[in-house]
JSON list of C-alpha atoms in Angstrom, two decimals:
[
{"chain": "A", "resi": 1, "resn": "MET", "atom": "CA", "xyz": [-57.50, 58.65, 57.66]},
{"chain": "A", "resi": 2, "resn": "GLU", "atom": "CA", "xyz": [-56.53, 55.91, 60.31]},
{"chain": "A", "resi": 3, "resn": "LYS", "atom": "CA", "xyz": [-57.99, 52.25, 58.36]},
{"chain": "A", "resi": 4, "resn": "THR", "atom": "CA", "xyz": [-60.26, 49.87, 59.94]},
{"chain": "A", "resi": 5, "resn": "ARG", "atom": "CA", "xyz": [-58.59, 47.56, 61.39]},
{"chain": "A", "resi": 6, "resn": "LEU", "atom": "CA", "xyz": [-59.76, 43.37, 60.96]},
{"chain": "A", "resi": 7, "resn": "LEU", "atom": "CA", "xyz": [-58.36, 40.43, 62.44]},
{"chain": "A", "resi": 8, "resn": "ILE", "atom": "CA", "xyz": [-59.04, 37.32, 60.27]},
{"chain": "A", "resi": 9, "resn": "ILE", "atom": "CA", "xyz": [-59.12, 34.32, 62.23]},
{"chain": "A", "resi": 10, "resn": "GLU", "atom": "CA", "xyz": [-58.98, 31.74, 59.54]},
{"chain": "A", "resi": 11, "resn": "ASP", "atom": "CA", "xyz": [-57.26, 28.06, 59.58]},
{"chain": "A", "resi": 12, "resn": "GLU", "atom": "CA", "xyz": [-57.26, 27.67, 55.65]},
{"chain": "A", "resi": 13, "resn": "ALA", "atom": "CA", "xyz": [-54.48, 29.66, 54.74]},
{"chain": "A", "resi": 14, "resn": "ALA", "atom": "CA", "xyz": [-56.01, 30.27, 50.91]},
{"chain": "A", "resi": 15, "resn": "ILE", "atom": "CA", "xyz": [-58.98, 31.44, 52.19]},
{"chain": "A", "resi": 16, "resn": "ALA", "atom": "CA", "xyz": [-57.57, 33.69, 54.86]},
{"chain": "A", "resi": 17, "resn": "ASP", "atom": "CA", "xyz": [-55.22, 35.19, 52.06]},
{"chain": "A", "resi": 18, "resn": "LEU", "atom": "CA", "xyz": [-58.37, 35.71, 49.65]},
{"chain": "A", "resi": 19, "resn": "LEU", "atom": "CA", "xyz": [-60.00, 37.63, 52.40]},
{"chain": "A", "resi": 20, "resn": "ALA", "atom": "CA", "xyz": [-57.14, 39.85, 53.26]},
{"chain": "A", "resi": 21, "resn": "TYR", "atom": "CA", "xyz": [-56.26, 40.50, 49.69]},
{"chain": "A", "resi": 22, "resn": "GLY", "atom": "CA", "xyz": [-59.62, 41.48, 48.92]},
{"chain": "A", "resi": 23, "resn": "LEU", "atom": "CA", "xyz": [-60.54, 43.20, 51.81]},
{"chain": "A", "resi": 24, "resn": "ASN", "atom": "CA", "xyz": [-57.36, 45.78, 51.57]},
{"chain": "A", "resi": 25, "resn": "ARG", "atom": "CA", "xyz": [-58.44, 46.64, 48.40]},
{"chain": "A", "resi": 26, "resn": "GLU", "atom": "CA", "xyz": [-61.73, 47.92, 50.16]},
{"chain": "A", "resi": 27, "resn": "GLY", "atom": "CA", "xyz": [-59.85, 49.91, 52.05]},
{"chain": "A", "resi": 28, "resn": "PHE", "atom": "CA", "xyz": [-59.71, 47.78, 55.55]},
{"chain": "A", "resi": 29, "resn": "GLU", "atom": "CA", "xyz": [-56.23, 46.86, 57.17]},
{"chain": "A", "resi": 30, "resn": "THR", "atom": "CA", "xyz": [-56.00, 43.31, 57.63]},
{"chain": "A", "resi": 31, "resn": "PHE", "atom": "CA", "xyz": [-54.41, 41.26, 59.53]},
{"chain": "A", "resi": 32, "resn": "THR", "atom": "CA", "xyz": [-54.70, 37.13, 59.98]},
{"chain": "A", "resi": 33, "resn": "ALA", "atom": "CA", "xyz": [-54.21, 34.33, 62.18]},
{"chain": "A", "resi": 34, "resn": "LEU", "atom": "CA", "xyz": [-54.29, 30.49, 61.33]},
{"chain": "A", "resi": 35, "resn": "SER", "atom": "CA", "xyz": [-55.07, 29.10, 65.00]},
{"chain": "A", "resi": 36, "resn": "ALA", "atom": "CA", "xyz": [-57.48, 30.34, 67.85]},
{"chain": "A", "resi": 37, "resn": "ALA", "atom": "CA", "xyz": [-54.20, 30.91, 69.96]},
{"chain": "A", "resi": 38, "resn": "GLU", "atom": "CA", "xyz": [-52.47, 32.99, 67.34]},
{"chain": "A", "resi": 39, "resn": "GLY", "atom": "CA", "xyz": [-55.70, 34.87, 67.18]},
{"chain": "A", "resi": 40, "resn": "LEU", "atom": "CA", "xyz": [-56.09, 35.72, 70.66]},
{"chain": "A", "resi": 41, "resn": "LEU", "atom": "CA", "xyz": [-52.83, 36.88, 70.88]},
{"chain": "A", "resi": 42, "resn": "LYS", "atom": "CA", "xyz": [-53.37, 38.97, 68.20]},
{"chain": "A", "resi": 43, "resn": "ILE", "atom": "CA", "xyz": [-56.19, 40.40, 69.31]},
{"chain": "A", "resi": 44, "resn": "GLY", "atom": "CA", "xyz": [-54.17, 41.89, 72.33]},
{"chain": "A", "resi": 45, "resn": "GLN", "atom": "CA", "xyz": [-51.05, 42.85, 69.90]},
{"chain": "A", "resi": 46, "resn": "VAL", "atom": "CA", "xyz": [-53.24, 44.95, 67.13]},
{"chain": "A", "resi": 47, "resn": "ARG", "atom": "CA", "xyz": [-56.69, 45.61, 68.55]},
{"chain": "A", "resi": 48, "resn": "PRO", "atom": "CA", "xyz": [-58.93, 45.23, 65.81]},
{"chain": "A", "resi": 49, "resn": "ASP", "atom": "CA", "xyz": [-62.22, 46.82, 64.81]},
{"chain": "A", "resi": 50, "resn": "LEU", "atom": "CA", "xyz": [-63.86, 43.93, 63.92]},
{"chain": "A", "resi": 51, "resn": "LEU", "atom": "CA", "xyz": [-62.67, 39.60, 63.93]},
{"chain": "A", "resi": 52, "resn": "LEU", "atom": "CA", "xyz": [-63.74, 38.01, 61.19]},
{"chain": "A", "resi": 53, "resn": "LEU", "atom": "CA", "xyz": [-63.48, 34.19, 63.10]},
{"chain": "A", "resi": 54, "resn": "ASP", "atom": "CA", "xyz": [-63.84, 30.75, 61.32]},
{"chain": "A", "resi": 55, "resn": "TRP", "atom": "CA", "xyz": [-66.65, 28.54, 63.61]},
{"chain": "A", "resi": 56, "resn": "MET", "atom": "CA", "xyz": [-64.23, 25.51, 62.95]},
{"chain": "A", "resi": 57, "resn": "LEU", "atom": "CA", "xyz": [-60.74, 25.94, 63.83]},
{"chain": "A", "resi": 58, "resn": "PRO", "atom": "CA", "xyz": [-58.38, 23.33, 64.69]},
{"chain": "A", "resi": 59, "resn": "ASP", "atom": "CA", "xyz": [-56.90, 23.94, 68.06]},
{"chain": "A", "resi": 60, "resn": "LEU", "atom": "CA", "xyz": [-60.17, 25.61, 69.81]},
{"chain": "A", "resi": 61, "resn": "SER", "atom": "CA", "xyz": [-64.02, 26.12, 68.89]},
{"chain": "A", "resi": 62, "resn": "GLY", "atom": "CA", "xyz": [-64.65, 29.14, 67.23]},
{"chain": "A", "resi": 63, "resn": "LEU", "atom": "CA", "xyz": [-67.45, 29.27, 69.66]},
{"chain": "A", "resi": 64, "resn": "GLU", "atom": "CA", "xyz": [-65.25, 29.29, 72.43]},
{"chain": "A", "resi": 65, "resn": "VAL", "atom": "CA", "xyz": [-62.92, 31.88, 70.66]},
{"chain": "A", "resi": 66, "resn": "CYS", "atom": "CA", "xyz": [-66.17, 34.26, 70.98]},
{"chain": "A", "resi": 67, "resn": "ARG", "atom": "CA", "xyz": [-67.27, 33.32, 74.25]},
{"chain": "A", "resi": 68, "resn": "GLN", "atom": "CA", "xyz": [-63.60, 34.35, 75.56]},
{"chain": "A", "resi": 69, "resn": "VAL", "atom": "CA", "xyz": [-62.82, 37.61, 73.35]},
{"chain": "A", "resi": 70, "resn": "THR", "atom": "CA", "xyz": [-66.94, 38.88, 74.07]},
{"chain": "A", "resi": 71, "resn": "ALA", "atom": "CA", "xyz": [-65.87, 38.38, 77.64]},
{"chain": "A", "resi": 72, "resn": "SER", "atom": "CA", "xyz": [-62.62, 40.55, 77.53]},
{"chain": "A", "resi": 73, "resn": "TYR", "atom": "CA", "xyz": [-63.04, 43.06, 74.91]},
{"chain": "A", "resi": 74, "resn": "ASN", "atom": "CA", "xyz": [-65.96, 44.93, 72.76]},
{"chain": "A", "resi": 75, "resn": "ILE", "atom": "CA", "xyz": [-64.86, 44.18, 69.70]},
{"chain": "A", "resi": 76, "resn": "PRO", "atom": "CA", "xyz": [-67.77, 43.18, 66.99]},
{"chain": "A", "resi": 77, "resn": "ILE", "atom": "CA", "xyz": [-67.47, 39.37, 65.52]},
{"chain": "A", "resi": 78, "resn": "ILE", "atom": "CA", "xyz": [-68.82, 38.16, 62.35]},
{"chain": "A", "resi": 79, "resn": "MET", "atom": "CA", "xyz": [-68.59, 34.09, 62.16]},
{"chain": "A", "resi": 80, "resn": "ILE", "atom": "CA", "xyz": [-67.58, 32.40, 59.13]},
{"chain": "A", "resi": 81, "resn": "THR", "atom": "CA", "xyz": [-68.80, 29.27, 59.08]},
{"chain": "A", "resi": 82, "resn": "ALA", "atom": "CA", "xyz": [-69.85, 26.18, 56.52]},
{"chain": "A", "resi": 83, "resn": "LYS", "atom": "CA", "xyz": [-72.62, 25.48, 58.82]},
{"chain": "A", "resi": 84, "resn": "SER", "atom": "CA", "xyz": [-76.25, 26.91, 56.92]},
{"chain": "A", "resi": 85, "resn": "ASP", "atom": "CA", "xyz": [-78.38, 24.73, 59.71]},
{"chain": "A", "resi": 86, "resn": "ILE", "atom": "CA", "xyz": [-80.23, 28.16, 61.49]},
{"chain": "A", "resi": 87, "resn": "THR", "atom": "CA", "xyz": [-79.88, 25.96, 64.89]},
{"chain": "A", "resi": 88, "resn": "ASP", "atom": "CA", "xyz": [-76.18, 26.55, 64.37]},
{"chain": "A", "resi": 89, "resn": "LYS", "atom": "CA", "xyz": [-76.55, 30.12, 63.58]},
{"chain": "A", "resi": 90, "resn": "ILE", "atom": "CA", "xyz": [-78.17, 31.09, 66.33]},
{"chain": "A", "resi": 91, "resn": "GLN", "atom": "CA", "xyz": [-75.63, 29.42, 68.67]},
{"chain": "A", "resi": 92, "resn": "GLY", "atom": "CA", "xyz": [-72.86, 31.47, 67.14]},
{"chain": "A", "resi": 93, "resn": "LEU", "atom": "CA", "xyz": [-75.27, 34.82, 68.17]},
{"chain": "A", "resi": 94, "resn": "GLU", "atom": "CA", "xyz": [-75.60, 33.30, 71.53]},
{"chain": "A", "resi": 95, "resn": "TYR", "atom": "CA", "xyz": [-71.87, 33.24, 71.85]},
{"chain": "A", "resi": 96, "resn": "GLY", "atom": "CA", "xyz": [-72.11, 36.65, 71.34]},
{"chain": "A", "resi": 97, "resn": "ALA", "atom": "CA", "xyz": [-71.40, 36.92, 67.56]},
{"chain": "A", "resi": 98, "resn": "ASP", "atom": "CA", "xyz": [-73.00, 40.39, 65.85]},
{"chain": "A", "resi": 99, "resn": "ASP", "atom": "CA", "xyz": [-73.09, 38.51, 62.19]},
{"chain": "A", "resi": 100, "resn": "TYR", "atom": "CA", "xyz": [-72.44, 35.68, 60.30]},
{"chain": "A", "resi": 101, "resn": "ILE", "atom": "CA", "xyz": [-71.38, 34.97, 56.74]},
{"chain": "A", "resi": 102, "resn": "THR", "atom": "CA", "xyz": [-71.92, 31.40, 54.82]},
{"chain": "A", "resi": 103, "resn": "LYS", "atom": "CA", "xyz": [-69.34, 30.00, 52.77]},
{"chain": "A", "resi": 104, "resn": "PRO", "atom": "CA", "xyz": [-69.14, 29.90, 50.12]},
{"chain": "A", "resi": 105, "resn": "PHE", "atom": "CA", "xyz": [-68.83, 33.52, 50.37]},
{"chain": "A", "resi": 106, "resn": "ASP", "atom": "CA", "xyz": [-68.65, 36.81, 48.00]},
{"chain": "A", "resi": 107, "resn": "LEU", "atom": "CA", "xyz": [-65.86, 39.23, 49.08]},
{"chain": "A", "resi": 108, "resn": "ARG", "atom": "CA", "xyz": [-68.14, 41.86, 48.25]},
{"chain": "A", "resi": 109, "resn": "GLU", "atom": "CA", "xyz": [-70.90, 40.70, 50.89]},
{"chain": "A", "resi": 110, "resn": "VAL", "atom": "CA", "xyz": [-68.05, 40.59, 53.31]},
{"chain": "A", "resi": 111, "resn": "ALA", "atom": "CA", "xyz": [-67.14, 43.80, 52.90]},
{"chain": "A", "resi": 112, "resn": "VAL", "atom": "CA", "xyz": [-71.15, 45.28, 53.01]},
{"chain": "A", "resi": 113, "resn": "ARG", "atom": "CA", "xyz": [-71.55, 43.06, 56.16]},
{"chain": "A", "resi": 114, "resn": "ILE", "atom": "CA", "xyz": [-68.45, 44.75, 57.81]},
{"chain": "A", "resi": 115, "resn": "ARG", "atom": "CA", "xyz": [-69.31, 48.09, 57.12]},
{"chain": "A", "resi": 116, "resn": "THR", "atom": "CA", "xyz": [-72.77, 47.61, 58.59]},
{"chain": "A", "resi": 117, "resn": "VAL", "atom": "CA", "xyz": [-72.08, 45.57, 61.71]},
{"chain": "A", "resi": 118, "resn": "LEU", "atom": "CA", "xyz": [-69.38, 48.46, 61.94]},
{"chain": "A", "resi": 119, "resn": "ARG", "atom": "CA", "xyz": [-72.15, 51.17, 61.17]},
{"chain": "A", "resi": 120, "resn": "ARG", "atom": "CA", "xyz": [-74.87, 49.39, 63.65]},
{"chain": "A", "resi": 121, "resn": "VAL", "atom": "CA", "xyz": [-72.06, 48.96, 66.75]},
{"chain": "A", "resi": 122, "resn": "SER", "atom": "CA", "xyz": [-71.56, 53.24, 65.88]},
{"chain": "A", "resi": 123, "resn": "GLN", "atom": "CA", "xyz": [-74.45, 54.11, 66.29]},
{"chain": "A", "resi": 124, "resn": "ALA", "atom": "CA", "xyz": [-75.12, 51.82, 69.47]},
{"chain": "A", "resi": 125, "resn": "ASN", "atom": "CA", "xyz": [-72.42, 53.45, 71.46]},
{"chain": "A", "resi": 126, "resn": "VAL", "atom": "CA", "xyz": [-73.45, 57.13, 70.54]},
{"chain": "A", "resi": 127, "resn": "PRO", "atom": "CA", "xyz": [-76.08, 57.67, 73.27]},
{"chain": "A", "resi": 128, "resn": "ALA", "atom": "CA", "xyz": [-78.93, 59.73, 73.15]},
{"chain": "A", "resi": 129, "resn": "GLU", "atom": "CA", "xyz": [-77.51, 61.63, 76.69]},
{"chain": "A", "resi": 130, "resn": "LYS", "atom": "CA", "xyz": [-74.57, 61.32, 78.16]},
{"chain": "A", "resi": 131, "resn": "PRO", "atom": "CA", "xyz": [-75.22, 59.41, 81.27]},
{"chain": "A", "resi": 132, "resn": "ALA", "atom": "CA", "xyz": [-73.51, 61.04, 84.53]},
{"chain": "A", "resi": 133, "resn": "ALA", "atom": "CA", "xyz": [-70.66, 59.56, 85.46]},
{"chain": "A", "resi": 134, "resn": "GLY", "atom": "CA", "xyz": [-71.69, 56.53, 88.04]},
{"chain": "A", "resi": 135, "resn": "SER", "atom": "CA", "xyz": [-75.02, 56.81, 86.99]},
{"chain": "A", "resi": 136, "resn": "VAL", "atom": "CA", "xyz": [-77.06, 53.26, 87.44]},
{"chain": "A", "resi": 137, "resn": "ILE", "atom": "CA", "xyz": [-80.52, 52.12, 86.69]},
{"chain": "A", "resi": 138, "resn": "ARG", "atom": "CA", "xyz": [-81.54, 50.32, 90.17]},
{"chain": "A", "resi": 139, "resn": "PHE", "atom": "CA", "xyz": [-85.14, 48.08, 90.06]},
{"chain": "A", "resi": 140, "resn": "ARG", "atom": "CA", "xyz": [-85.79, 44.68, 91.81]},
{"chain": "A", "resi": 141, "resn": "GLY", "atom": "CA", "xyz": [-82.31, 44.92, 93.54]},
{"chain": "A", "resi": 142, "resn": "ILE", "atom": "CA", "xyz": [-80.86, 44.42, 89.90]},
{"chain": "A", "resi": 143, "resn": "GLU", "atom": "CA", "xyz": [-78.23, 47.33, 88.65]},
{"chain": "A", "resi": 144, "resn": "ILE", "atom": "CA", "xyz": [-77.64, 48.70, 85.06]},
{"chain": "A", "resi": 145, "resn": "VAL", "atom": "CA", "xyz": [-74.73, 50.38, 84.45]},
{"chain": "A", "resi": 146, "resn": "GLU", "atom": "CA", "xyz": [-75.44, 51.83, 81.59]},
{"chain": "A", "resi": 147, "resn": "HIS", "atom": "CA", "xyz": [-72.31, 53.76, 80.17]},
{"chain": "A", "resi": 148, "resn": "GLU", "atom": "CA", "xyz": [-70.46, 50.66, 81.26]},
{"chain": "A", "resi": 149, "resn": "ARG", "atom": "CA", "xyz": [-72.47, 48.11, 80.04]},
{"chain": "A", "resi": 150, "resn": "ILE", "atom": "CA", "xyz": [-72.48, 46.01, 83.17]},
{"chain": "A", "resi": 151, "resn": "VAL", "atom": "CA", "xyz": [-75.27, 44.20, 85.14]},
{"chain": "A", "resi": 152, "resn": "LYS", "atom": "CA", "xyz": [-75.62, 43.36, 88.48]},
{"chain": "A", "resi": 153, "resn": "ILE", "atom": "CA", "xyz": [-77.74, 41.75, 91.20]},
{"chain": "A", "resi": 154, "resn": "GLY", "atom": "CA", "xyz": [-76.52, 42.71, 94.57]},
{"chain": "A", "resi": 155, "resn": "GLY", "atom": "CA", "xyz": [-73.38, 43.80, 94.02]},
{"chain": "A", "resi": 156, "resn": "GLU", "atom": "CA", "xyz": [-71.98, 41.00, 91.78]},
{"chain": "A", "resi": 157, "resn": "ALA", "atom": "CA", "xyz": [-72.05, 41.49, 87.70]},
{"chain": "A", "resi": 158, "resn": "VAL", "atom": "CA", "xyz": [-74.06, 39.03, 85.88]},
{"chain": "A", "resi": 159, "resn": "ASP", "atom": "CA", "xyz": [-72.21, 37.21, 82.78]},
{"chain": "A", "resi": 160, "resn": "LEU", "atom": "CA", "xyz": [-74.75, 38.97, 79.92]},
{"chain": "A", "resi": 161, "resn": "THR", "atom": "CA", "xyz": [-73.83, 38.65, 76.20]},
{"chain": "A", "resi": 162, "resn": "PRO", "atom": "CA", "xyz": [-73.78, 42.09, 74.28]},
{"chain": "A", "resi": 163, "resn": "LYS", "atom": "CA", "xyz": [-76.90, 41.45, 72.50]},
{"chain": "A", "resi": 164, "resn": "GLU", "atom": "CA", "xyz": [-78.18, 40.00, 75.87]},
{"chain": "A", "resi": 165, "resn": "PHE", "atom": "CA", "xyz": [-77.44, 43.19, 77.38]},
{"chain": "A", "resi": 166, "resn": "ASP", "atom": "CA", "xyz": [-79.18, 45.72, 74.50]},
{"chain": "A", "resi": 167, "resn": "LEU", "atom": "CA", "xyz": [-82.24, 43.85, 74.44]},
{"chain": "A", "resi": 168, "resn": "LEU", "atom": "CA", "xyz": [-82.50, 44.07, 78.35]},
{"chain": "A", "resi": 169, "resn": "LEU", "atom": "CA", "xyz": [-81.85, 47.55, 78.15]},
{"chain": "A", "resi": 170, "resn": "THR", "atom": "CA", "xyz": [-84.31, 48.46, 75.09]},
{"chain": "A", "resi": 171, "resn": "LEU", "atom": "CA", "xyz": [-87.10, 46.67, 77.05]},
{"chain": "A", "resi": 172, "resn": "TYR", "atom": "CA", "xyz": [-86.62, 48.34, 80.53]},
{"chain": "A", "resi": 173, "resn": "LYS", "atom": "CA", "xyz": [-86.18, 52.02, 78.66]},
{"chain": "A", "resi": 174, "resn": "TYR", "atom": "CA", "xyz": [-89.40, 51.52, 77.00]},
{"chain": "A", "resi": 175, "resn": "ARG", "atom": "CA", "xyz": [-91.42, 49.42, 79.90]},
{"chain": "A", "resi": 176, "resn": "GLY", "atom": "CA", "xyz": [-95.01, 49.46, 78.95]},
{"chain": "A", "resi": 177, "resn": "LYS", "atom": "CA", "xyz": [-94.50, 49.11, 75.57]},
{"chain": "A", "resi": 178, "resn": "ILE", "atom": "CA", "xyz": [-95.46, 46.01, 73.79]},
{"chain": "A", "resi": 179, "resn": "PHE", "atom": "CA", "xyz": [-92.87, 44.78, 70.88]},
{"chain": "A", "resi": 180, "resn": "THR", "atom": "CA", "xyz": [-92.98, 41.96, 68.39]},
{"chain": "A", "resi": 181, "resn": "ARG", "atom": "CA", "xyz": [-90.47, 39.77, 67.68]},
{"chain": "A", "resi": 182, "resn": "THR", "atom": "CA", "xyz": [-89.13, 41.43, 64.42]},
{"chain": "A", "resi": 183, "resn": "GLU", "atom": "CA", "xyz": [-89.22, 45.04, 66.37]},
{"chain": "A", "resi": 184, "resn": "LEU", "atom": "CA", "xyz": [-87.16, 43.62, 68.97]},
{"chain": "A", "resi": 185, "resn": "LEU", "atom": "CA", "xyz": [-84.45, 42.17, 66.13]},
{"chain": "A", "resi": 186, "resn": "ASP", "atom": "CA", "xyz": [-84.92, 45.75, 64.17]},
{"chain": "A", "resi": 187, "resn": "PHE", "atom": "CA", "xyz": [-84.11, 47.70, 67.66]},
{"chain": "A", "resi": 188, "resn": "VAL", "atom": "CA", "xyz": [-81.17, 45.65, 68.73]},
{"chain": "A", "resi": 189, "resn": "TRP", "atom": "CA", "xyz": [-79.78, 43.62, 65.56]},
{"chain": "A", "resi": 190, "resn": "GLY", "atom": "CA", "xyz": [-80.06, 46.14, 62.90]},
{"chain": "A", "resi": 191, "resn": "TYR", "atom": "CA", "xyz": [-82.71, 46.71, 59.96]},
{"chain": "A", "resi": 192, "resn": "ASP", "atom": "CA", "xyz": [-80.60, 44.21, 57.77]},
{"chain": "A", "resi": 193, "resn": "TYR", "atom": "CA", "xyz": [-80.64, 41.21, 60.11]},
{"chain": "A", "resi": 194, "resn": "THR", "atom": "CA", "xyz": [-81.66, 38.22, 58.20]},
{"chain": "A", "resi": 195, "resn": "GLY", "atom": "CA", "xyz": [-81.57, 35.81, 61.24]},
{"chain": "A", "resi": 196, "resn": "ASP", "atom": "CA", "xyz": [-84.68, 33.97, 62.76]},
{"chain": "A", "resi": 197, "resn": "THR", "atom": "CA", "xyz": [-87.11, 35.48, 65.19]},
{"chain": "A", "resi": 198, "resn": "ARG", "atom": "CA", "xyz": [-86.09, 32.78, 67.46]},
{"chain": "A", "resi": 199, "resn": "THR", "atom": "CA", "xyz": [-83.07, 34.35, 68.44]},
{"chain": "A", "resi": 200, "resn": "VAL", "atom": "CA", "xyz": [-85.50, 37.05, 70.21]},
{"chain": "A", "resi": 201, "resn": "ASP", "atom": "CA", "xyz": [-87.08, 33.97, 72.47]},
{"chain": "A", "resi": 202, "resn": "ILE", "atom": "CA", "xyz": [-83.96, 32.55, 72.73]},
{"chain": "A", "resi": 203, "resn": "HIS", "atom": "CA", "xyz": [-82.46, 35.59, 74.16]},
{"chain": "A", "resi": 204, "resn": "ILE", "atom": "CA", "xyz": [-85.31, 36.47, 76.39]},
{"chain": "A", "resi": 205, "resn": "GLN", "atom": "CA", "xyz": [-85.07, 32.96, 78.28]},
{"chain": "A", "resi": 206, "resn": "ARG", "atom": "CA", "xyz": [-81.78, 33.34, 79.23]},
{"chain": "A", "resi": 207, "resn": "LEU", "atom": "CA", "xyz": [-82.53, 37.06, 80.40]},
{"chain": "A", "resi": 208, "resn": "ARG", "atom": "CA", "xyz": [-85.03, 35.81, 82.66]},
{"chain": "A", "resi": 209, "resn": "LYS", "atom": "CA", "xyz": [-83.01, 33.30, 83.85]},
{"chain": "A", "resi": 210, "resn": "LYS", "atom": "CA", "xyz": [-79.88, 35.01, 84.65]},
{"chain": "A", "resi": 211, "resn": "LEU", "atom": "CA", "xyz": [-81.91, 37.99, 86.03]},
{"chain": "A", "resi": 212, "resn": "GLY", "atom": "CA", "xyz": [-84.67, 35.87, 87.79]},
{"chain": "A", "resi": 213, "resn": "ALA", "atom": "CA", "xyz": [-86.76, 38.41, 86.02]},
{"chain": "A", "resi": 214, "resn": "GLY", "atom": "CA", "xyz": [-89.97, 36.25, 84.88]},
{"chain": "A", "resi": 215, "resn": "ASP", "atom": "CA", "xyz": [-92.40, 38.26, 86.00]},
{"chain": "A", "resi": 216, "resn": "LEU", "atom": "CA", "xyz": [-90.85, 41.06, 84.75]},
{"chain": "A", "resi": 217, "resn": "ILE", "atom": "CA", "xyz": [-90.01, 40.42, 80.95]},
{"chain": "A", "resi": 218, "resn": "VAL", "atom": "CA", "xyz": [-93.70, 39.66, 79.71]},
{"chain": "A", "resi": 219, "resn": "THR", "atom": "CA", "xyz": [-94.77, 37.59, 77.00]},
{"chain": "A", "resi": 220, "resn": "VAL", "atom": "CA", "xyz": [-97.60, 39.08, 75.37]},
{"chain": "A", "resi": 221, "resn": "PHE", "atom": "CA", "xyz": [-99.12, 36.33, 73.70]},
{"chain": "A", "resi": 222, "resn": "GLY", "atom": "CA", "xyz": [-99.24, 36.32, 69.98]},
{"chain": "A", "resi": 223, "resn": "VAL", "atom": "CA", "xyz": [-97.59, 39.49, 69.72]},
{"chain": "A", "resi": 224, "resn": "GLY", "atom": "CA", "xyz": [-94.23, 39.64, 71.73]},
{"chain": "A", "resi": 225, "resn": "TYR", "atom": "CA", "xyz": [-92.79, 40.67, 75.00]},
{"chain": "A", "resi": 226, "resn": "LYS", "atom": "CA", "xyz": [-92.85, 43.94, 77.18]},
{"chain": "A", "resi": 227, "resn": "PHE", "atom": "CA", "xyz": [-90.97, 44.80, 80.35]},
{"chain": "A", "resi": 228, "resn": "GLU", "atom": "CA", "xyz": [-93.63, 45.47, 83.06]},
{"chain": "A", "resi": 229, "resn": "LYS", "atom": "CA", "xyz": [-94.08, 49.62, 83.60]},
{"chain": "A", "resi": 230, "resn": "GLN", "atom": "CA", "xyz": [-93.85, 49.35, 87.61]},
{"chain": "A", "resi": 231, "resn": "VAL", "atom": "CA", "xyz": [-90.91, 47.99, 88.56]},
{"chain": "A", "resi": 232, "resn": "ASP", "atom": "CA", "xyz": [-89.60, 49.18, 91.94]}
]
């Protein structure tokens, strides 16, 4: 059976080696890079199933690496950070990270979080019904190409993060239903996500701005959000 491939981008060699050693023992196949440039190069070479990415790198911010990776690849990312402030963590998620681990960490927790993110991604990629080739959801000049995970306005692609896309699709498919912030966290980020519900507010704000859909994604005060049922 082929092992899950992990790429660790961490500039502290001792930490990179510790992660590689521990995760190899957990049954993963690991590769390491000590800089952003080396890491971006190795992504194309080894095609990892998941990326462990340090926030602070000597040549490029981990956030910028995260942005570049999510723009070009569909690879789940776990940020490794010494930053414990919730604002910093939300920022990492905003750039496309799927989870974060705060230093110092326990290798057992790292392994569990990796398996959780991979399981969540695997479940998200199994559609309840296989979409027909070329099928597109259309409303108000907006197009959602679900099987390609692309959103367009007027034929032009909109730059959405993976979580923004998932949030939009969830709201649209259940249009008319009122979601609490916690429910949206469960649907989009997973039941075991430990982040703050402000993450949902930030993603909603960005979606409205990017799509010009302030009248479609409605705030239900004191409860949460819903997508208007009539969108044609």
